[in-house]
PDB file of C-alpha atoms and ligand atoms in Angstrom:
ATOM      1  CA  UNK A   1     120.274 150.948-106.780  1.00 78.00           C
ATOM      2  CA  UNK A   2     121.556 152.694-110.002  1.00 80.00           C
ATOM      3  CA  UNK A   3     125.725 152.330-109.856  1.00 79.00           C
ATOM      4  CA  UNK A   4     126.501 154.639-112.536  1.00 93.00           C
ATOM      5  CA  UNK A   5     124.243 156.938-109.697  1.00 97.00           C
ATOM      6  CA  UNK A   6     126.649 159.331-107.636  1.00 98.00           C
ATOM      7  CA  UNK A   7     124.001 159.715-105.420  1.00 98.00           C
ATOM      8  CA  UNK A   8     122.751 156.295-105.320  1.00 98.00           C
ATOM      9  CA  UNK A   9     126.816 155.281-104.323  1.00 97.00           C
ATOM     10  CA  UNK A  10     126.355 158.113-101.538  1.00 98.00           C
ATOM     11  CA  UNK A  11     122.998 155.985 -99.874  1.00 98.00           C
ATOM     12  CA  UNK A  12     125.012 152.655-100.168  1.00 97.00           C
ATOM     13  CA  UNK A  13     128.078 153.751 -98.352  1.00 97.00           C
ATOM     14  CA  UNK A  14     130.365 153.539-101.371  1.00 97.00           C
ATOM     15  CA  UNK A  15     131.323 157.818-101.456  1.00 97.00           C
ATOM     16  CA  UNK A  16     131.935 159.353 -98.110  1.00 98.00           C
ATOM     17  CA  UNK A  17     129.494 162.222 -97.013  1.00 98.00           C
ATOM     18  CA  UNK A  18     128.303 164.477 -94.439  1.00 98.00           C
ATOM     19  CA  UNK A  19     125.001 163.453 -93.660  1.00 98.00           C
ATOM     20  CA  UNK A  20     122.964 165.907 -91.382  1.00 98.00           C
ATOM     21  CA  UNK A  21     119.694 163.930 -91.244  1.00 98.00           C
ATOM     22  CA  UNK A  22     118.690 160.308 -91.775  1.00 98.00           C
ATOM     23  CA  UNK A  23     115.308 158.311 -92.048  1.00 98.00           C
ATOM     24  CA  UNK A  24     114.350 154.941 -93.420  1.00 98.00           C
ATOM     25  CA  UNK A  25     113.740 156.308 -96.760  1.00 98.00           C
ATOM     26  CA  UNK A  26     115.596 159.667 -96.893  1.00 98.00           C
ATOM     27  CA  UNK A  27     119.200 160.787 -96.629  1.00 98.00           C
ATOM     28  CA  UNK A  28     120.257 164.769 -96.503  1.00 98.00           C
ATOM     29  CA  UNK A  29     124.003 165.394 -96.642  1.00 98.00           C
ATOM     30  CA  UNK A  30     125.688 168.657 -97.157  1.00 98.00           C
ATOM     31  CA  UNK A  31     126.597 169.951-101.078  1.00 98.00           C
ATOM     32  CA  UNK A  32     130.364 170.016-101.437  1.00 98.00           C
ATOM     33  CA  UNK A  33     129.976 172.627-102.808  1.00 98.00           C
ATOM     34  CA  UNK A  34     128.238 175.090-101.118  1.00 98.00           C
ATOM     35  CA  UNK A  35     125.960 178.050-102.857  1.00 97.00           C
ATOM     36  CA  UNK A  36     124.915 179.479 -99.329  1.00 98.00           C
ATOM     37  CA  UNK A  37     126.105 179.257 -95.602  1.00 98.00           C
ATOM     38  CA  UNK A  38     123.845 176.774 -95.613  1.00 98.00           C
ATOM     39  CA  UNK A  39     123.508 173.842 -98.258  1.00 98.00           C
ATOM     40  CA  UNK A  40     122.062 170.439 -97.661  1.00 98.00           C
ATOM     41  CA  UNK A  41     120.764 168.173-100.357  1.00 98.00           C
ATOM     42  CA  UNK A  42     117.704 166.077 -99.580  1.00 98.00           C
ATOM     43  CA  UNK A  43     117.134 162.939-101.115  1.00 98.00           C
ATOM     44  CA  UNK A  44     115.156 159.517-101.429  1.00 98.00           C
ATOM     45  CA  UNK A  45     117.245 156.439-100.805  1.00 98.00           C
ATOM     46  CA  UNK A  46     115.742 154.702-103.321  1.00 98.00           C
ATOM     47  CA  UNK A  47     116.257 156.018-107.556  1.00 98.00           C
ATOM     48  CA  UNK A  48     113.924 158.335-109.060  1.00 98.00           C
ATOM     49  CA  UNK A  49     115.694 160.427-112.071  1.00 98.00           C
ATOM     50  CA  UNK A  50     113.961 163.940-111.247  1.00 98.00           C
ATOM     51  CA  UNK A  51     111.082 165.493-109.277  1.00 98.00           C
ATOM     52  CA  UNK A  52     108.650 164.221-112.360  1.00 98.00           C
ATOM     53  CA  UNK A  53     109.282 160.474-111.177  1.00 98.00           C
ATOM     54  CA  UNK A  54     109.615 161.425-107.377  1.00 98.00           C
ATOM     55  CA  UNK A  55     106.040 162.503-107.609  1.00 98.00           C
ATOM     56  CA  UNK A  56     104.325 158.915-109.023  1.00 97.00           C
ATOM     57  CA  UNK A  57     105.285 157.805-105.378  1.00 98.00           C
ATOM     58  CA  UNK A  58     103.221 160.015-103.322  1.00 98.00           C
ATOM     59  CA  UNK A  59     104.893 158.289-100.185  1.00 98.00           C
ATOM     60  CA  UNK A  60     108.223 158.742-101.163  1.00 98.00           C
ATOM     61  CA  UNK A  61     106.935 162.831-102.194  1.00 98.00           C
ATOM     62  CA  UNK A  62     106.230 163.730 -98.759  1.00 98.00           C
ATOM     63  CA  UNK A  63     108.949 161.809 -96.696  1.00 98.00           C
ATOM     64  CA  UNK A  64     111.375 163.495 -98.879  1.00 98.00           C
ATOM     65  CA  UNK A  65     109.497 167.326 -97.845  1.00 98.00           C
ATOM     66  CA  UNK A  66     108.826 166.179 -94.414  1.00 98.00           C
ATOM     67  CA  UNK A  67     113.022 165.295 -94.021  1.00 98.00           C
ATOM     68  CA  UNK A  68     113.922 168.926 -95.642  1.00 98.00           C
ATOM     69  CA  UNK A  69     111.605 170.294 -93.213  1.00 98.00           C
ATOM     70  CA  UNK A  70     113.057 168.614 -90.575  1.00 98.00           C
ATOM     71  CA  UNK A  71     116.689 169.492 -91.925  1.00 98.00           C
ATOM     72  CA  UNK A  72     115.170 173.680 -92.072  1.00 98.00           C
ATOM     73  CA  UNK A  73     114.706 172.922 -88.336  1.00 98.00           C
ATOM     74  CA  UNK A  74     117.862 171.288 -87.586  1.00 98.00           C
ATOM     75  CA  UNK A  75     120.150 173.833 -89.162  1.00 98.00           C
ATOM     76  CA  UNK A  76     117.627 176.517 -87.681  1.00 98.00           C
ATOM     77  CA  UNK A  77     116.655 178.019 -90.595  1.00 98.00           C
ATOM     78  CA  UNK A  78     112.709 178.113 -89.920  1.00 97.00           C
ATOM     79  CA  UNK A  79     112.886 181.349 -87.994  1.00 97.00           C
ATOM     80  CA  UNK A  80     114.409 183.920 -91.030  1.00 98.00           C
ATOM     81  CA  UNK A  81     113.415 181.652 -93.770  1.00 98.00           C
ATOM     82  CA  UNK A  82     114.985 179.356 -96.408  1.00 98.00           C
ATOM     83  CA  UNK A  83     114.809 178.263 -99.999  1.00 98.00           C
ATOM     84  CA  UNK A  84     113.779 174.701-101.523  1.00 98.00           C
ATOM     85  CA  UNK A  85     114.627 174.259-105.066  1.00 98.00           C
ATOM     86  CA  UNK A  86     114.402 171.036-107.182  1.00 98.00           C
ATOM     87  CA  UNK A  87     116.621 171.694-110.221  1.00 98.00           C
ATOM     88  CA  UNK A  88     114.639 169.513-113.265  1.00 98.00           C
ATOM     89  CA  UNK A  89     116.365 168.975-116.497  1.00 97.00           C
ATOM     90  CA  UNK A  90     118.544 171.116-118.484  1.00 96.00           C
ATOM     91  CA  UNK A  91     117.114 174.778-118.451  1.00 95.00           C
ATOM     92  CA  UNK A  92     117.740 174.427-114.589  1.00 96.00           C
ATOM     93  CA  UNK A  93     120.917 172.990-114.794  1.00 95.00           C
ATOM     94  CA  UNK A  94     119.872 170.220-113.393  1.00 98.00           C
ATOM     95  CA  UNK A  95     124.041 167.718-112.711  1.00 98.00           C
ATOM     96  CA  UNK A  96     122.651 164.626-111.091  1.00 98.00           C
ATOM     97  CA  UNK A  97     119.950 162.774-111.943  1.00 98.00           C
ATOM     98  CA  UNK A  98     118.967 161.649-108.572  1.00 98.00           C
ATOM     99  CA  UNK A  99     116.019 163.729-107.200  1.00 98.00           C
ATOM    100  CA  UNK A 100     117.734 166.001-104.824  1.00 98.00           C
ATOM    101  CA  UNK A 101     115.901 168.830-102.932  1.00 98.00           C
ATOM    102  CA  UNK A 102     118.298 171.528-101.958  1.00 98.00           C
ATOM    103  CA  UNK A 103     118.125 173.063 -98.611  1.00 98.00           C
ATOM    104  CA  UNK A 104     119.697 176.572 -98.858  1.00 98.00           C
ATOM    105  CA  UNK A 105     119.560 179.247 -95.669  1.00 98.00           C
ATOM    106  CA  UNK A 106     121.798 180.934 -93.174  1.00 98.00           C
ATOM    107  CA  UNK A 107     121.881 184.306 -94.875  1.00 98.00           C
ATOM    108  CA  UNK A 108     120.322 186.593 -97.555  1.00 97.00           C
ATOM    109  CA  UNK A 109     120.034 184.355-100.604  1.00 96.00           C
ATOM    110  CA  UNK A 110     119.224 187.220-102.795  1.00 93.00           C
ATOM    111  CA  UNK A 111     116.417 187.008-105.899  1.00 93.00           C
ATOM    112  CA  UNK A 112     115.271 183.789-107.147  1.00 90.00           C
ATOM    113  CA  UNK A 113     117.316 183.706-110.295  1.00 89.00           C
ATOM    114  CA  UNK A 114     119.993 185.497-111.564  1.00 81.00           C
ATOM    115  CA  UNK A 115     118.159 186.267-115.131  1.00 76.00           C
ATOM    116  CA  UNK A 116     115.729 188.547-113.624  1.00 65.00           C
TER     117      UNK A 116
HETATM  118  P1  AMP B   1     121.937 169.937-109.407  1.00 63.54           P
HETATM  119  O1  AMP B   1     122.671 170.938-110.266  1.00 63.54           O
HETATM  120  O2  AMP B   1     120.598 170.437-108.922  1.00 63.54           O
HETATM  121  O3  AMP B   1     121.860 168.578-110.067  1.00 63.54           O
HETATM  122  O4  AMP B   1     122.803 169.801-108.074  1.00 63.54           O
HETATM  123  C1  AMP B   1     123.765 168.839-107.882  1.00 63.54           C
HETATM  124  C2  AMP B   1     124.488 169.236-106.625  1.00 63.54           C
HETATM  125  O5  AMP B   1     125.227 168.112-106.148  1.00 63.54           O
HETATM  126  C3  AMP B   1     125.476 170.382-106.803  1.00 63.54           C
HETATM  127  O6  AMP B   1     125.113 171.468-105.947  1.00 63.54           O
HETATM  128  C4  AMP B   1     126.827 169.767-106.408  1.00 63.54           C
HETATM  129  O7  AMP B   1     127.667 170.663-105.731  1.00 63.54           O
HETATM  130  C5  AMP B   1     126.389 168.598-105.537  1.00 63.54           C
HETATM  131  N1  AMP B   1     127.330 167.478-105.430  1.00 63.54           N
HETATM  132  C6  AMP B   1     127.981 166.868-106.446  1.00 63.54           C
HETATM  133  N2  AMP B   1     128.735 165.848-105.974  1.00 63.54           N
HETATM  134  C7  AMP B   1     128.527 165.816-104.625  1.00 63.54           C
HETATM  135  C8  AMP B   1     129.017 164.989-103.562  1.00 63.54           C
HETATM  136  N3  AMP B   1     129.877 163.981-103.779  1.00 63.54           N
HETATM  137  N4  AMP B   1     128.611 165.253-102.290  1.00 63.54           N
HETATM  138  C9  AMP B   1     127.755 166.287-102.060  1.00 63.54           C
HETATM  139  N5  AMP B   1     127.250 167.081-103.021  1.00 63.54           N
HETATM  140  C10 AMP B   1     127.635 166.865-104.279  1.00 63.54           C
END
């Protein structure tokens, strides 16, 4: 565990959040500040900086898409469709540097980035 980690704080019980799905080595909690109706974050419990670290731990790669899948079916977003977006570094705008995949549904979400 990283304590300077928001994220890491969230895992250890030391932040309060609203967690919509659990599994041994996963956690997916709902942004606080939500982009769409629907916005959960889906992370590993354990610290990788970005989605370039996540992926050295093939294990840890595919519980983390297997619990955002699972979180798409939970909030019942499988049926119209949903988005999965890993922000990485700072052209994306990436804020925490905890691997989070965002879950993001419930309505239109409109293009894929606002440049274009
Ligand atoms: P990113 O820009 O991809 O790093 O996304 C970070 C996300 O974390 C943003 O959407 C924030 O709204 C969200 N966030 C920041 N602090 C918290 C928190 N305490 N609980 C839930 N979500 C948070």
């Amino acid at each position: 565990m990283d304590h300077d980690c928001l994220f890491c704080r969230i895992v250890a019980g030391e932040i309060p959040a609203t967690v919509v799905y659990e599994t041994p080595t996963t956690l997916a909690f709902r942004d606080i500040d939500p982009k769409a109706a629907v916005h959960v974050l889906v992370i590993p419990k354990e610290h990788y900086a970005d989605v370039v670290a996540l992926s050295a731990d093939p294990a840890a790669s595919a519980d983390l898409l297997a619990t955002a899948s699972s979180v798409a079916e939970g909030e019942g977003l499988t049926g119209d469709g949903f988005r999965l977006m890993f922000n990485t570094g700072r052209f994306a705008g990436q804020e925490v540097f905890h691997v989070h995949a965002h879950v993001l549904g419930g309505e239109p979400l409109g293009p894929m980035l606002a440049l274009r």
